mmCIF file of C-alpha atoms in Angstrom:
data_model
loop_
_atom_site.group_PDB
_atom_site.id
_atom_site.type_symbol
_atom_site.label_atom_id
_atom_site.label_comp_id
_atom_site.label_asym_id
_atom_site.label_seq_id
_atom_site.Cartn_x
_atom_site.Cartn_y
_atom_site.Cartn_z
ATOM 1 C CA UNK A 1 -22.488 -8.255 16.433
ATOM 2 C CA UNK A 2 -21.354 -11.046 14.298
ATOM 3 C CA UNK A 3 -17.769 -11.704 13.030
ATOM 4 C CA UNK A 4 -17.306 -11.808 9.313
ATOM 5 C CA UNK A 5 -19.031 -14.833 7.785
ATOM 6 C CA UNK A 6 -15.892 -15.556 5.631
ATOM 7 C CA UNK A 7 -13.490 -15.981 8.394
ATOM 8 C CA UNK A 8 -13.563 -19.652 8.429
ATOM 9 C CA UNK A 9 -13.495 -20.175 4.781
ATOM 10 C CA UNK A 10 -10.665 -17.771 4.060
ATOM 11 C CA UNK A 11 -8.644 -18.785 7.049
ATOM 12 C CA UNK A 12 -8.849 -22.600 6.982
ATOM 13 C CA UNK A 13 -6.385 -23.052 4.245
ATOM 14 C CA UNK A 14 -4.285 -20.063 5.016
ATOM 15 C CA UNK A 15 -3.240 -21.274 8.230
ATOM 16 C CA UNK A 16 -2.424 -24.828 7.346
ATOM 17 C CA UNK A 17 1.303 -24.154 6.478
ATOM 18 C CA UNK A 18 1.701 -22.066 9.625
ATOM 19 C CA UNK A 19 0.665 -24.935 12.058
ATOM 20 C CA UNK A 20 3.583 -27.009 10.594
ATOM 21 C CA UNK A 21 5.971 -24.056 10.650
ATOM 22 C CA UNK A 22 5.085 -23.319 14.390
ATOM 23 C CA UNK A 23 6.174 -26.541 15.860
ATOM 24 C CA UNK A 24 9.406 -25.037 16.638
ATOM 25 C CA UNK A 25 10.237 -21.686 18.444
ATOM 26 C CA UNK A 26 10.262 -19.607 15.327
ATOM 27 C CA UNK A 27 7.388 -19.489 12.777
ATOM 28 C CA UNK A 28 7.002 -19.398 9.015
ATOM 29 C CA UNK A 29 9.238 -17.053 6.848
ATOM 30 C CA UNK A 30 6.910 -16.565 3.786
ATOM 31 C CA UNK A 31 7.250 -12.980 2.335
ATOM 32 C CA UNK A 32 4.044 -11.384 3.154
ATOM 33 C CA UNK A 33 4.628 -8.689 0.696
ATOM 34 C CA UNK A 34 3.797 -11.232 -2.173
ATOM 35 C CA UNK A 35 0.069 -11.469 -1.047
ATOM 36 C CA UNK A 36 -2.876 -9.715 -2.665
ATOM 37 C CA UNK A 37 -6.442 -8.975 -1.409
ATOM 38 C CA UNK A 38 -8.814 -11.893 -0.630
ATOM 39 C CA UNK A 39 -11.096 -12.370 -3.816
ATOM 40 C CA UNK A 40 -14.764 -12.698 -2.957
ATOM 41 C CA UNK A 41 -15.323 -15.328 -5.492
ATOM 42 C CA UNK A 42 -12.128 -17.050 -6.588
ATOM 43 C CA UNK A 43 -11.819 -17.970 -10.000
ATOM 44 C CA UNK A 44 -8.204 -19.250 -9.885
ATOM 45 C CA UNK A 45 -6.547 -22.049 -8.044
ATOM 46 C CA UNK A 46 -4.449 -19.819 -5.881
ATOM 47 C CA UNK A 47 -4.296 -20.847 -2.421
ATOM 48 C CA UNK A 48 -6.154 -18.705 0.172
ATOM 49 C CA UNK A 49 -2.806 -17.665 1.924
ATOM 50 C CA UNK A 50 -1.766 -15.886 -1.336
ATOM 51 C CA UNK A 51 -4.956 -13.843 -1.171
ATOM 52 C CA UNK A 52 -4.751 -12.221 2.197
ATOM 53 C CA UNK A 53 -4.116 -8.405 2.000
ATOM 54 C CA UNK A 54 -0.815 -7.209 3.315
ATOM 55 C CA UNK A 55 -0.905 -4.363 5.655
ATOM 56 C CA UNK A 56 -1.311 -5.395 13.112
ATOM 57 C CA UNK A 57 1.287 -7.152 10.277
ATOM 58 C CA UNK A 58 -0.801 -8.541 7.452
ATOM 59 C CA UNK A 59 -4.157 -7.232 8.721
ATOM 60 C CA UNK A 60 -6.754 -4.973 6.856
ATOM 61 C CA UNK A 61 -8.709 -1.867 7.804
ATOM 62 C CA UNK A 62 -11.514 -2.691 10.037
ATOM 63 C CA UNK A 63 -14.550 -3.833 7.946
ATOM 64 C CA UNK A 64 -17.111 -2.734 10.569
ATOM 65 C CA UNK A 65 -17.558 -0.429 13.715
ATOM 66 C CA UNK A 66 -16.683 -1.754 17.004
ATOM 67 C CA UNK A 67 -18.509 0.409 19.675
ATOM 68 C CA UNK A 68 -16.542 -1.321 22.412
ATOM 69 C CA UNK A 69 -13.065 -0.815 21.132
ATOM 70 C CA UNK A 70 -10.755 1.484 23.043
ATOM 71 C CA UNK A 71 -7.325 2.797 22.632
ATOM 72 C CA UNK A 72 -4.889 4.699 24.936
ATOM 73 C CA UNK A 73 -4.105 8.124 23.764
ATOM 74 C CA UNK A 74 -0.768 9.550 25.140
ATOM 75 C CA UNK A 75 -0.282 13.329 26.145
ATOM 76 C CA UNK A 76 1.536 14.027 22.882
ATOM 77 C CA UNK A 77 -1.504 12.353 20.750
ATOM 78 C CA UNK A 78 0.193 9.022 19.770
ATOM 79 C CA UNK A 79 -1.582 5.632 20.311
ATOM 80 C CA UNK A 80 -0.706 3.397 23.243
ATOM 81 C CA UNK A 81 -2.172 -0.024 23.830
ATOM 82 C CA UNK A 82 -5.679 -1.146 22.920
ATOM 83 C CA UNK A 83 -8.572 -2.190 25.286
ATOM 84 C CA UNK A 84 -12.318 -3.177 25.400
ATOM 85 C CA UNK A 85 -15.164 -1.689 26.936
ATOM 86 C CA UNK A 86 -16.762 -4.430 29.222
ATOM 87 C CA UNK A 87 -19.026 -2.023 31.138
ATOM 88 C CA UNK A 88 -20.236 1.570 30.688
ATOM 89 C CA UNK A 89 -17.478 2.524 33.418
ATOM 90 C CA UNK A 90 -14.885 0.057 32.751
ATOM 91 C CA UNK A 91 -12.149 -0.788 30.030
ATOM 92 C CA UNK A 92 -10.140 -3.969 30.285
ATOM 93 C CA UNK A 93 -6.450 -4.006 28.862
ATOM 94 C CA UNK A 94 -3.179 -5.745 29.381
ATOM 95 C CA UNK A 95 -1.456 -5.170 32.849
ATOM 96 C CA UNK A 96 1.757 -4.392 31.238
ATOM 97 C CA UNK A 97 0.278 -1.482 29.191
ATOM 98 C CA UNK A 98 -0.536 0.606 32.408
ATOM 99 C CA UNK A 99 1.822 -0.857 35.115
ATOM 100 C CA UNK A 100 4.347 1.512 36.839
ATOM 101 C CA UNK A 101 2.864 4.776 35.413
ATOM 102 C CA UNK A 102 3.108 3.600 31.782
ATOM 103 C CA UNK A 103 -0.279 5.312 31.175
ATOM 104 C CA UNK A 104 0.269 8.441 33.190
ATOM 105 C CA UNK A 105 -1.210 11.488 31.485
ATOM 106 C CA UNK A 106 -3.041 9.419 29.074
ATOM 107 C CA UNK A 107 -6.826 9.124 28.320
ATOM 108 C CA UNK A 108 -9.038 6.799 26.366
ATOM 109 C CA UNK A 109 -10.727 6.877 22.915
ATOM 110 C CA UNK A 110 -13.626 4.630 22.840
ATOM 111 C CA UNK A 111 -15.858 3.450 20.053
ATOM 112 C CA UNK A 112 -13.930 4.841 16.961
ATOM 113 C CA UNK A 113 -11.901 2.685 14.324
ATOM 114 C CA UNK A 114 -9.916 5.794 14.061
ATOM 115 C CA UNK A 115 -7.321 6.123 16.618
ATOM 116 C CA UNK A 116 -7.230 10.062 16.129
ATOM 117 C CA UNK A 117 -10.871 11.083 15.912
ATOM 118 C CA UNK A 118 -14.353 10.139 16.531
ATOM 119 C CA UNK A 119 -15.882 8.119 19.494
ATOM 120 C CA UNK A 120 -15.765 9.321 23.053
ATOM 121 C CA UNK A 121 -12.871 10.521 24.796
ATOM 122 C CA UNK A 122 -12.602 9.937 28.463
ATOM 123 C CA UNK A 123 -10.217 9.888 31.301
ATOM 124 C CA UNK A 124 -9.749 7.103 33.867
ATOM 125 C CA UNK A 125 -9.584 7.487 37.294
ATOM 126 C CA UNK A 126 -8.357 4.156 38.597
ATOM 127 C CA UNK A 127 -6.098 1.165 37.473
ATOM 128 C CA UNK A 128 -6.822 -2.138 38.960
ATOM 129 C CA UNK A 129 -3.963 -4.259 38.084
ATOM 130 C CA UNK A 130 -4.612 -8.143 38.646
ATOM 131 C CA UNK A 131 -2.835 -8.934 41.995
ATOM 132 C CA UNK A 132 -0.887 -11.896 40.920
ATOM 133 C CA UNK A 133 0.752 -9.941 37.962
ATOM 134 C CA UNK A 134 4.525 -9.606 38.306
ATOM 135 C CA UNK A 135 6.094 -7.062 35.915
ATOM 136 C CA UNK A 136 9.620 -8.297 37.057
ATOM 137 C CA UNK A 137 9.099 -11.328 35.001
ATOM 138 C CA UNK A 138 11.213 -10.825 31.720
ATOM 139 C CA UNK A 139 8.310 -12.447 29.746
ATOM 140 C CA UNK A 140 5.582 -10.854 31.877
ATOM 141 C CA UNK A 141 4.382 -14.421 32.791
ATOM 142 C CA UNK A 142 0.644 -14.967 33.206
ATOM 143 C CA UNK A 143 -2.091 -12.511 34.660
ATOM 144 C CA UNK A 144 -1.373 -9.919 32.272
ATOM 145 C CA UNK A 145 -4.838 -8.124 32.641
ATOM 146 C CA UNK A 146 -5.995 -4.740 34.167
ATOM 147 C CA UNK A 147 -9.116 -2.786 34.558
ATOM 148 C CA UNK A 148 -9.579 0.975 33.905
ATOM 149 C CA UNK A 149 -12.386 2.873 35.722
ATOM 150 C CA UNK A 150 -13.672 5.705 33.700
ATOM 151 C CA UNK A 151 -14.272 9.035 34.971
ATOM 152 C CA UNK A 152 -17.697 8.991 33.526
ATOM 153 C CA UNK A 153 -19.995 6.516 31.714
ATOM 154 C CA UNK A 154 -19.592 6.107 28.000
ATOM 155 C CA UNK A 155 -22.900 7.470 26.478
ATOM 156 C CA UNK A 156 -24.831 4.922 24.811
ATOM 157 C CA UNK A 157 -22.274 2.133 25.589
ATOM 158 C CA UNK A 158 -22.318 -1.034 23.973
ATOM 159 C CA UNK A 159 -19.677 -3.184 25.949
ATOM 160 C CA UNK A 160 -18.367 -6.485 24.549
ATOM 161 C CA UNK A 161 -19.821 -9.727 25.754
ATOM 162 C CA UNK A 162 -17.738 -11.754 28.302
ATOM 163 C CA UNK A 163 -17.976 -15.445 29.035
ATOM 164 C CA UNK A 164 -17.002 -17.489 31.685
ATOM 165 C CA UNK A 165 -16.191 -20.326 29.187
ATOM 166 C CA UNK A 166 -12.983 -20.390 27.237
ATOM 167 C CA UNK A 167 -12.767 -20.936 23.430
ATOM 168 C CA UNK A 168 -12.536 -24.690 22.350
ATOM 169 C CA UNK A 169 -9.171 -25.534 20.498
ATOM 170 C CA UNK A 170 -9.336 -25.274 16.879
ATOM 171 C CA UNK A 171 -11.503 -22.396 16.833
ATOM 172 C CA UNK A 172 -11.440 -19.105 14.700
ATOM 173 C CA UNK A 173 -11.175 -15.604 16.273
ATOM 174 C CA UNK A 174 -10.564 -12.104 15.045
ATOM 175 C CA UNK A 175 -7.848 -9.989 16.354
ATOM 176 C CA UNK A 176 -8.061 -6.036 16.579
ATOM 177 C CA UNK A 177 -5.377 -3.545 17.218
ATOM 178 C CA UNK A 178 -3.427 -0.313 16.214
ATOM 179 C CA UNK A 179 0.093 -1.819 16.392
ATOM 180 C CA UNK A 180 2.825 -1.375 13.950
ATOM 181 C CA UNK A 181 2.488 -2.661 10.469
ATOM 182 C CA UNK A 182 6.122 -3.860 9.823
ATOM 183 C CA UNK A 183 7.800 -7.071 11.171
ATOM 184 C CA UNK A 184 11.037 -5.467 12.604
ATOM 185 C CA UNK A 185 10.710 -4.271 16.295
ATOM 186 C CA UNK A 186 10.408 -0.275 16.126
ATOM 187 C CA UNK A 187 10.761 -0.458 12.279
ATOM 188 C CA UNK A 188 7.698 1.634 11.548
ATOM 189 C CA UNK A 189 4.876 3.689 13.142
ATOM 190 C CA UNK A 190 1.378 2.336 14.229
ATOM 191 C CA UNK A 191 -1.622 2.230 12.214
ATOM 192 C CA UNK A 192 -4.182 5.128 12.207
ATOM 193 C CA UNK A 193 -7.155 3.106 11.338
ATOM 194 C CA UNK A 194 -7.998 -0.174 13.459
ATOM 195 C CA UNK A 195 -6.622 -3.268 12.056
ATOM 196 C CA UNK A 196 -8.338 -6.874 11.808
ATOM 197 C CA UNK A 197 -6.613 -10.231 11.396
ATOM 198 C CA UNK A 198 -7.930 -13.642 11.374
ATOM 199 C CA UNK A 199 -6.519 -16.171 13.646
ATOM 200 C CA UNK A 200 -6.793 -19.826 14.736
ATOM 201 C CA UNK A 201 -7.222 -20.306 18.608
ATOM 202 C CA UNK A 202 -5.613 -23.499 19.865
ATOM 203 C CA UNK A 203 -3.566 -24.175 22.753
ATOM 204 C CA UNK A 204 -1.882 -27.009 20.978
ATOM 205 C CA UNK A 205 -0.003 -24.836 18.771
ATOM 206 C CA UNK A 206 3.223 -24.702 20.846
ATOM 207 C CA UNK A 207 3.260 -21.477 22.559
ATOM 208 C CA UNK A 208 6.550 -20.772 24.513
ATOM 209 C CA UNK A 209 7.713 -17.640 26.331
ATOM 210 C CA UNK A 210 6.303 -18.962 29.805
ATOM 211 C CA UNK A 211 3.014 -19.968 28.046
ATOM 212 C CA UNK A 212 0.336 -20.928 30.812
ATOM 213 C CA UNK A 213 -2.491 -23.056 29.207
ATOM 214 C CA UNK A 214 -4.656 -22.617 32.274
ATOM 215 C CA UNK A 215 -5.054 -18.787 32.062
ATOM 216 C CA UNK A 216 -3.813 -17.807 28.608
ATOM 217 C CA UNK A 217 -4.584 -18.618 25.070
ATOM 218 C CA UNK A 218 -2.332 -19.412 22.278
ATOM 219 C CA UNK A 219 -3.141 -18.445 18.556
ATOM 220 C CA UNK A 220 -1.901 -18.123 15.233
ATOM 221 C CA UNK A 221 -2.320 -16.198 11.913
ATOM 222 C CA UNK A 222 -1.433 -16.862 8.411
ATOM 223 C CA UNK A 223 2.292 -17.179 7.424
ATOM 224 C CA UNK A 224 3.967 -13.849 7.598
ATOM 225 C CA UNK A 225 1.193 -12.069 9.529
ATOM 226 C CA UNK A 226 0.424 -11.467 13.192
ATOM 227 C CA UNK A 227 -0.022 -8.871 16.092
ATOM 228 C CA UNK A 228 2.951 -6.720 16.546
ATOM 229 C CA UNK A 229 4.278 -4.034 19.020
ATOM 230 C CA UNK A 230 1.561 -1.580 20.151
ATOM 231 C CA UNK A 231 -1.202 -4.291 19.688
ATOM 232 C CA UNK A 232 -1.089 -5.426 23.385
ATOM 233 C CA UNK A 233 -4.274 -5.329 25.201
ATOM 234 C CA UNK A 234 -6.491 -5.515 22.098
ATOM 235 C CA UNK A 235 -9.299 -7.828 21.785
ATOM 236 C CA UNK A 236 -9.072 -11.439 20.277
ATOM 237 C CA UNK A 237 -12.848 -12.050 19.624
ATOM 238 C CA UNK A 238 -14.642 -15.234 18.897
ATOM 239 C CA UNK A 239 -18.085 -16.435 18.518
ATOM 240 C CA UNK A 240 -20.375 -19.091 20.221
ATOM 241 C CA UNK A 241 -23.917 -19.606 19.517
ATOM 242 C CA UNK A 242 -24.032 -16.872 17.032
ATOM 243 C CA UNK A 243 -22.804 -13.946 19.367
ATOM 244 C CA UNK A 244 -19.328 -12.490 19.349
ATOM 245 C CA UNK A 245 -17.473 -12.070 22.848
ATOM 246 C CA UNK A 246 -14.020 -11.107 24.296
ATOM 247 C CA UNK A 247 -11.944 -14.329 24.101
ATOM 248 C CA UNK A 248 -8.644 -12.888 24.816
ATOM 249 C CA UNK A 249 -6.464 -9.730 25.215
ATOM 250 C CA UNK A 250 -3.181 -9.607 23.317
ATOM 251 C CA UNK A 251 -0.068 -10.079 25.667
ATOM 252 C CA UNK A 252 3.018 -10.979 24.046
ATOM 253 C CA UNK A 253 4.905 -13.252 21.217
ATOM 254 C CA UNK A 254 4.818 -16.871 21.924
ATOM 255 C CA UNK A 255 8.229 -17.467 20.473
ATOM 256 C CA UNK A 256 11.771 -16.032 21.372
ATOM 257 C CA UNK A 257 13.649 -13.485 19.323
ATOM 258 C CA UNK A 258 17.105 -14.211 18.110
ATOM 259 C CA UNK A 259 20.158 -13.964 20.443
ATOM 260 C CA UNK A 260 17.860 -12.814 23.203
ATOM 261 C CA UNK A 261 16.652 -9.856 21.309
ATOM 262 C CA UNK A 262 12.889 -8.848 20.608
ATOM 263 C CA UNK A 263 10.846 -11.213 18.343
ATOM 264 C CA UNK A 264 9.995 -9.893 15.044
ATOM 265 C CA UNK A 265 6.422 -9.909 14.350
ATOM 266 C CA UNK A 266 4.459 -12.372 12.016
ATOM 267 C CA UNK A 267 7.071 -15.169 12.526
ATOM 268 C CA UNK A 268 4.784 -17.563 14.721
ATOM 269 C CA UNK A 269 2.225 -17.969 17.439
ATOM 270 C CA UNK A 270 0.999 -15.395 19.888
ATOM 271 C CA UNK A 271 -0.219 -15.456 23.587
ATOM 272 C CA UNK A 272 -3.155 -13.648 24.730
ATOM 273 C CA UNK A 273 -4.694 -13.558 28.220
ATOM 274 C CA UNK A 274 -7.676 -15.816 28.501
ATOM 275 C CA UNK A 275 -10.641 -13.434 29.590
ATOM 276 C CA UNK A 276 -12.701 -16.431 30.643
ATOM 277 C CA UNK A 277 -10.079 -17.420 33.300
ATOM 278 C CA UNK A 278 -10.469 -13.821 34.780
ATOM 279 C CA UNK A 279 -14.110 -13.617 34.425
ATOM 280 C CA UNK A 280 -14.895 -13.779 38.230
ATOM 281 C CA UNK A 281 -12.299 -11.099 38.828
ATOM 282 C CA UNK A 282 -13.581 -8.953 36.348
ATOM 283 C CA UNK A 283 -17.285 -9.148 37.444
ATOM 284 C CA UNK A 284 -16.124 -8.694 41.044
ATOM 285 C CA UNK A 285 -15.014 -5.074 39.941
ATOM 286 C CA UNK A 286 -17.430 -4.019 37.461
ATOM 287 C CA UNK A 287 -20.323 -4.948 39.383
ATOM 288 C CA UNK A 288 -19.337 -3.444 42.862
#
């Protein structure tokens, strides 16, 4: 599997104003509603940032199948957090998505970009939360990762590749999720079709909210766009030597909300759990 060839070309100019805006705790405030779909062969002098499609916040419907993608489906049929198939019997997601009975009664849909149909629906029989995760922390600092053991193997499984080496700074990636598509916390529902969003991964971007550069990744999207509530646990993909691998799991905003409230989406940097930092822990369970 390859990431879209246009990621670097499209995103390089689009992210430039965001890198400046995210030097402080809040991000850029450009109105995302003024953007239009990216042109394949641009014939104007408009910036790439003005050609990014507005719909995660500011993403686009999935442009390809992702056979490893997973979503928690609640008993009422609504979608929970996302995850990634890393073995025919295991899905990895964020710990805060399943901690303390939050996933009780849920099952998983694996391999469909439509959160409500297709793919394989399977129950999970065990939740393995990283032993150093502490949900009592207000910002859920660090080690936000969990594994779900599936009741039965996924037929014709195509797990996402894992690597023990983290992405380099200044590397482009692709974020996937079914989270809400408006910036205000709780202001709208989640997407039905999996959303994609181009991001720049770079731990020098100034993530806050208890960011740990040893075990987490900091990334940023174009101004006015970014992951949102409901995207937790979803994959951040990157490429190395022509192969796509699972670089991170969406964890939390990397900037505070106003007056102690929840941050609005698309206003700055985002924190993801660094999968490479937990490579050994993951392998110890899925290979047991």
